Coordinates of C-alpha atoms in Angstrom, one line a residue:
M1 CA 2.3 28.6 8.4
A2 CA 5.9 30.3 8.1
I3 CA 7.7 30.7 4.3
Y4 CA 11.3 32.2 4.0
T5 CA 13.2 32.1 1.2
A6 CA 17.1 34.1 1.3
A7 CA 17.7 37.4 -0.6
T8 CA 14.4 37.0 -3.0
T9 CA 12.6 40.4 -4.4
V10 CA 9.2 40.8 -3.9
T11 CA 7.2 43.9 -5.3
V12 CA 5.1 45.0 -2.6
T13 CA 2.6 47.3 -2.4
C14 CA 0.2 49.0 0.7
A15 CA -0.2 52.0 2.3
S16 CA -1.9 51.1 5.2
H17 CA 0.5 47.9 6.2
P18 CA 3.1 49.0 6.3
S19 CA 4.9 47.5 9.5
L20 CA 4.1 44.0 6.7
F21 CA 8.2 44.6 6.4
S22 CA 11.3 46.7 8.6
S23 CA 13.2 48.4 6.1
S24 CA 13.5 46.4 3.0
S25 CA 11.4 44.8 0.0
S26 CA 13.9 41.3 0.8
F27 CA 12.7 38.1 1.9
S28 CA 15.8 37.6 3.6
S29 CA 14.7 37.7 6.9
T30 CA 12.1 41.0 7.1
L31 CA 8.8 38.5 6.2
K32 CA 7.2 37.9 8.7
P33 CA 5.3 34.2 8.4
F34 CA 2.7 33.6 5.0
S35 CA 0.1 34.1 7.1
Y36 CA -0.1 37.3 7.6
L37 CA -0.3 38.0 3.5
T38 CA -2.9 36.6 3.1
K39 CA -5.7 38.5 1.7
S40 CA -9.1 38.5 4.2
R41 CA -6.0 39.8 6.9
Y42 CA -4.4 42.4 4.5
P43 CA -7.6 43.1 1.2
C44 CA -5.4 46.4 0.5
L45 CA -2.1 44.8 -0.4
K46 CA -0.5 43.8 -3.7
L47 CA 2.7 41.4 -4.4
A48 CA 4.0 40.4 -7.4
H49 CA 6.2 37.3 -6.1
P50 CA 5.2 33.8 -7.6
L51 CA 5.5 32.1 -3.7
L52 CA 2.6 34.5 -2.7
T53 CA -0.1 34.3 -5.5
L54 CA -2.4 31.7 -5.3
S55 CA -3.8 30.5 -8.6
P56 CA -7.8 30.0 -8.3
K57 CA -9.5 26.7 -7.7
A58 CA -11.0 25.1 -10.1
S59 CA -13.0 23.3 -6.6
S60 CA -12.3 23.5 -4.0
S61 CA -15.7 20.9 -2.0
S62 CA -16.7 18.1 -3.6
T63 CA -20.8 18.4 -4.9
E64 CA -21.2 14.8 -5.6
P65 CA -20.4 11.4 -2.9
M66 CA -18.4 9.3 -4.0
L67 CA -20.1 5.8 -3.3
P68 CA -18.8 3.1 -4.4
P69 CA -18.3 0.7 -7.1
Y70 CA -14.9 3.1 -7.8
N71 CA -13.3 3.6 -10.4
V72 CA -9.3 3.3 -10.3
L73 CA -6.9 3.8 -13.0
I74 CA -3.1 1.7 -12.5
T75 CA -0.2 3.1 -13.6
G76 CA 2.9 -0.6 -14.0
S77 CA -0.1 -2.7 -13.6
T78 CA -0.1 -5.9 -15.4
K79 CA 2.7 -8.0 -13.4
G80 CA 3.6 -7.3 -10.4
I81 CA 2.2 -5.5 -6.7
G82 CA 0.3 -3.3 -10.0
Y83 CA -1.6 -6.5 -11.3
A84 CA -2.5 -7.4 -8.0
L85 CA -3.9 -4.3 -6.5
A86 CA -6.4 -4.4 -9.7
K87 CA -7.1 -8.4 -9.3
E88 CA -8.4 -7.3 -6.0
F89 CA -10.3 -3.6 -6.8
L90 CA -12.0 -5.7 -9.6
N91 CA -12.7 -8.2 -7.0
E92 CA -14.2 -5.8 -4.9
G93 CA -16.9 -4.4 -7.7
D94 CA -14.6 -1.7 -8.8
N95 CA -13.9 -0.7 -12.3
V96 CA -10.7 -0.8 -13.5
V97 CA -7.3 1.0 -15.3
V98 CA -4.8 -0.9 -16.1
C99 CA -1.8 0.4 -18.3
S100 CA 2.2 -0.6 -19.4
R101 CA 4.6 0.5 -21.4
S102 CA 3.7 -3.2 -22.8
A103 CA 1.0 -3.0 -26.3
E104 CA 1.7 -7.6 -25.2
R105 CA 1.4 -7.4 -22.0
V106 CA -1.9 -4.4 -21.2
K107 CA -3.7 -7.0 -24.2
D108 CA -2.8 -10.7 -22.3
A109 CA -3.8 -8.7 -18.5
V110 CA -7.1 -7.1 -19.7
Q111 CA -7.2 -10.5 -20.9
S112 CA -6.7 -12.5 -17.6
L113 CA -8.7 -10.2 -16.5
S114 CA -12.0 -9.9 -17.8
E115 CA -12.1 -13.7 -18.0
E116 CA -12.3 -13.7 -14.3
F117 CA -14.6 -10.6 -13.9
G118 CA -15.8 -9.6 -16.7
N119 CA -15.2 -7.6 -19.6
Q120 CA -17.0 -4.2 -18.6
H121 CA -15.2 -3.8 -15.2
V122 CA -11.8 -3.8 -16.4
W123 CA -9.4 -1.9 -19.2
G124 CA -6.7 -1.8 -21.1
T125 CA -3.9 0.9 -23.0
Q126 CA 0.2 1.6 -23.8
C127 CA 0.9 3.8 -21.9
D128 CA 4.8 5.5 -21.4
V129 CA 4.4 7.8 -18.2
R130 CA 7.7 9.5 -18.7
V131 CA 6.4 11.1 -22.3
G132 CA 3.3 13.3 -21.0
N133 CA 1.4 13.3 -24.5
D134 CA 0.5 10.0 -23.0
V135 CA -0.2 10.7 -19.9
R136 CA -2.9 12.7 -21.7
N137 CA -4.0 9.8 -23.7
L138 CA -4.5 8.2 -20.9
V139 CA -6.7 10.5 -19.0
E140 CA -8.7 10.2 -22.0
F141 CA -8.7 6.8 -22.4
A142 CA -9.9 6.8 -19.2
Q143 CA -12.8 9.4 -19.5
K144 CA -14.1 8.5 -22.8
N145 CA -14.8 4.5 -20.6
L146 CA -15.5 5.1 -17.7
K147 CA -16.2 9.3 -17.4
Y148 CA -14.2 10.0 -14.5
I149 CA -10.8 8.5 -12.1
D150 CA -12.4 7.4 -8.3
I151 CA -8.1 6.8 -7.9
W152 CA -5.4 7.4 -9.1
I153 CA -2.4 4.7 -8.7
N154 CA 0.7 6.0 -10.0
N155 CA 2.7 2.0 -10.0
A156 CA 5.2 2.3 -12.5
G157 CA 8.3 1.2 -11.1
S158 CA 12.0 1.0 -12.4
N159 CA 15.6 -0.2 -10.8
A160 CA 16.3 -1.0 -14.5
Y161 CA 16.9 -4.6 -13.0
S162 CA 20.1 -3.9 -12.0
Y163 CA 21.7 -4.4 -8.3
K164 CA 25.2 -2.9 -8.8
P165 CA 27.5 -0.3 -6.8
L166 CA 26.4 3.9 -8.4
A167 CA 30.1 3.9 -9.9
E168 CA 29.3 0.8 -12.1
A169 CA 25.8 2.0 -13.8
S170 CA 24.9 2.7 -17.4
D171 CA 24.1 6.7 -18.6
E172 CA 20.9 3.8 -20.2
D173 CA 19.8 2.7 -16.7
L174 CA 20.6 5.9 -14.8
L175 CA 18.3 8.0 -17.4
E176 CA 15.9 4.3 -17.2
V177 CA 14.9 4.5 -13.2
V178 CA 15.3 8.3 -12.9
T179 CA 13.3 9.1 -15.3
T180 CA 10.2 6.3 -15.1
N181 CA 10.4 6.4 -11.4
T182 CA 10.6 11.0 -10.9
L183 CA 9.6 12.8 -14.4
G184 CA 7.3 9.6 -14.7
L185 CA 5.4 10.2 -11.5
M186 CA 5.2 14.0 -11.1
I187 CA 4.1 14.2 -15.3
C188 CA 1.2 11.5 -14.2
C189 CA 0.3 13.1 -10.6
R190 CA 0.2 16.9 -12.6
E191 CA -2.2 14.6 -15.6
A192 CA -4.0 12.9 -12.7
I193 CA -5.0 16.4 -10.7
N194 CA -5.6 18.7 -13.6
M195 CA -8.0 15.6 -14.9
M196 CA -9.8 15.8 -11.1
L197 CA -10.1 19.7 -10.5
K198 CA -11.9 19.3 -13.4
Q199 CA -14.2 16.6 -11.8
P200 CA -17.5 17.4 -9.3
R201 CA -16.5 14.5 -7.1
G202 CA -12.5 15.4 -6.5
G203 CA -10.0 12.4 -6.7
H204 CA -8.4 11.0 -5.2
I205 CA -3.9 10.1 -6.0
F206 CA -2.7 7.7 -4.5
N207 CA 1.8 7.5 -4.5
I208 CA 3.5 4.3 -4.3
D209 CA 6.8 4.3 -2.3
G210 CA 10.1 2.0 -2.0
A211 CA 13.0 1.0 -0.2
G212 CA 14.8 4.5 0.0
S213 CA 11.9 6.5 0.9
D214 CA 12.8 6.8 4.8
G215 CA 16.1 8.6 4.9
R216 CA 18.0 4.8 4.7
P217 CA 20.5 3.5 2.3
T218 CA 19.9 1.5 -0.7
P219 CA 23.6 0.6 -1.3
R220 CA 23.6 -1.4 -5.1
F221 CA 20.5 0.5 -5.9
A222 CA 21.1 3.9 -5.2
A223 CA 19.4 5.9 -7.6
Y224 CA 16.4 3.2 -7.0
G225 CA 16.6 4.2 -3.7
A226 CA 17.2 7.7 -4.2
T227 CA 13.7 8.7 -6.5
K228 CA 12.4 6.4 -4.2
R229 CA 13.2 9.2 -1.4
S230 CA 12.0 12.3 -4.2
V231 CA 8.7 10.2 -4.0
V232 CA 7.8 11.6 -0.6
H233 CA 8.6 15.2 -0.4
L234 CA 7.4 15.1 -4.3
T235 CA 4.0 14.0 -2.5
K236 CA 3.9 16.4 0.4
S237 CA 4.8 19.3 -1.6
L238 CA 2.1 18.7 -4.1
Q239 CA -0.9 18.0 -0.4
A240 CA 1.3 21.9 0.0
E241 CA 0.6 23.2 -3.4
L242 CA -3.6 21.9 -2.9
Q243 CA -3.6 23.4 0.5
M244 CA -3.0 26.4 -0.9
Q245 CA -5.3 27.5 -3.6
E246 CA -7.6 25.6 -1.0
V247 CA -8.9 22.3 -3.1
K248 CA -9.9 20.3 -0.5
N249 CA -12.1 17.2 -3.0
V250 CA -8.4 16.0 -4.2
I251 CA -6.0 14.4 -2.3
V252 CA -3.3 12.9 -2.9
H253 CA -1.3 10.2 0.0
N254 CA 1.6 7.7 -0.1
L255 CA 0.9 4.1 -0.2
S256 CA 3.5 2.2 1.3
P257 CA 3.0 -2.0 0.0
G258 CA 6.9 -2.8 1.5
M259 CA 8.9 -5.8 0.3
V260 CA 6.9 -7.7 -2.2
T261 CA 8.3 -11.0 -4.2
T262 CA 8.5 -9.3 -7.7
D263 CA 10.5 -9.8 -10.3
L264 CA 12.3 -6.0 -10.1
L265 CA 12.7 -7.2 -5.8
M266 CA 14.1 -10.9 -6.7
S267 CA 16.9 -10.0 -9.6
G268 CA 18.1 -8.9 -6.7
A269 CA 18.7 -12.1 -4.4
N270 CA 21.8 -12.7 -5.1
T271 CA 24.1 -11.5 -1.8
K272 CA 23.6 -13.0 2.1
Q273 CA 21.8 -10.1 2.9
A274 CA 19.4 -9.4 0.5
K275 CA 18.0 -12.7 1.3
F276 CA 17.9 -12.8 4.9
F277 CA 15.7 -9.6 4.4
I278 CA 13.3 -11.3 1.4
N279 CA 13.0 -13.8 3.5
V280 CA 12.1 -12.3 5.7
L281 CA 10.6 -9.2 5.2
A282 CA 8.7 -9.8 2.3
E283 CA 4.8 -10.7 1.1
P284 CA 3.9 -11.9 -2.5
A285 CA 2.0 -9.7 -4.2
E286 CA -1.2 -10.7 -3.8
L287 CA -1.4 -10.6 0.3
V288 CA -0.4 -7.4 0.5
A289 CA -3.3 -6.0 -2.2
K290 CA -5.8 -7.6 0.1
Y291 CA -4.7 -5.4 2.3
L292 CA -3.8 -2.4 1.1
V293 CA -6.8 -2.0 -1.4
P294 CA -10.3 -1.7 1.6
S295 CA -6.9 -0.1 3.2
I296 CA -7.2 3.0 -0.1
R297 CA -11.3 1.8 -0.6
S298 CA -11.7 2.9 3.3
I299 CA -10.6 6.4 2.4
P300 CA -13.4 7.8 0.1
A301 CA -16.1 5.5 1.5
N302 CA -15.9 7.8 4.8
G303 CA -15.6 10.9 2.7
S304 CA -12.0 11.4 4.5
T305 CA -10.2 14.5 2.7
R306 CA -7.1 14.3 4.9
P307 CA -3.9 13.4 3.7
T308 CA -2.6 10.0 4.9
Y309 CA 0.5 7.5 4.7
I310 CA -1.7 3.8 4.0
R311 CA 1.7 0.9 4.8
F312 CA 1.7 -2.9 5.0
L313 CA 4.9 -3.2 6.3
T314 CA 5.1 -1.2 9.1
G315 CA 8.3 -1.1 11.9
I316 CA 6.8 -2.8 14.8
K317 CA 6.2 -6.0 12.3
A318 CA 9.3 -5.3 10.9
Y319 CA 11.1 -5.7 13.8
S320 CA 8.9 -8.0 14.7
K321 CA 9.5 -10.9 11.7
I322 CA 13.7 -9.9 12.7
F323 CA 12.9 -10.9 15.9
S324 CA 11.6 -14.3 15.4
R325 CA 14.0 -14.7 13.0
L326 CA 16.7 -14.5 14.7
A327 CA 15.7 -16.2 17.6
F328 CA 13.4 -19.1 16.5
G329 CA 14.5 -19.2 12.7
A330 CA 11.7 -18.6 11.2
R331 CA 11.2 -17.6 7.7
R332 CA 14.7 -19.4 6.8
N333 CA 15.3 -20.2 2.8
K334 CA 11.1 -18.4 2.4
Y335 CA 11.7 -18.0 -0.9
V336 CA 15.8 -18.2 -1.4
V337 CA 18.5 -21.1 0.0
E338 CA 20.7 -19.2 1.8
E339 CA 24.0 -19.7 2.9

């Protein structure tokens, strides 16, 4: 791996290996690849730069096997795909913590799931992922009831139920989208990683993407698309940070449910184009969860320590559905009546 930056000052002391730098002490172009600067290769090298300082690893490898049933925490899990995932994990015999900003929705979700799966497998608490103290309390709640979490799924997200050009978006809507989808995700990742670093068995974190995560434009919900694009970048950065720290038993993954017929998606079914793609590509949350959960559970079951990107709606599947629609009229008016 090679890391270079422009005009960044670094203090280097190394009498034994002056060839690391050609003539100056800046990173402009003189610094050789970062792999040259490891302590194992140049133990005499002393650095004073944040990019070159590796934090001490808290736990580099699992000392306990991760066996089912798994302890699972899902944010934004009182409705939609989050609730469907919780239900499917419970159906597999796992233990689940659900949470939401709404205490009432948490209460209803826990009651409904407990009636079906028993109250010894499901717990719930109120949590606003935008608030650091709330997420820390969520971690404490999970540890109190389950002692540890094997799988943490960052599902909480918002579009402020707003589909309009960015020029017409209110300050309140923009703050709702950005603080939930970006700040909230960062806070949850931070707290999940800190928790799992202290667990002998480590853990797996899954960040759910959305429209825009592949870099394609998202007209009428530009802010949402921009935040979902950042999900992929954040996940890659966290993977790189954990690798730099030589942490092998805490892994961050991406999870892509595709288009799911949730209230959030259906609230935007008010244009000809939106109706077409919802009918052609969207699937119910329950169906998506039945596919995703076995794929998620297979990762700890196989002892995998490699980051992965689990996708429900692959490119081939999407193009196949679009072709079937155009060629044979498949799925016309499946969810909404088209003009």
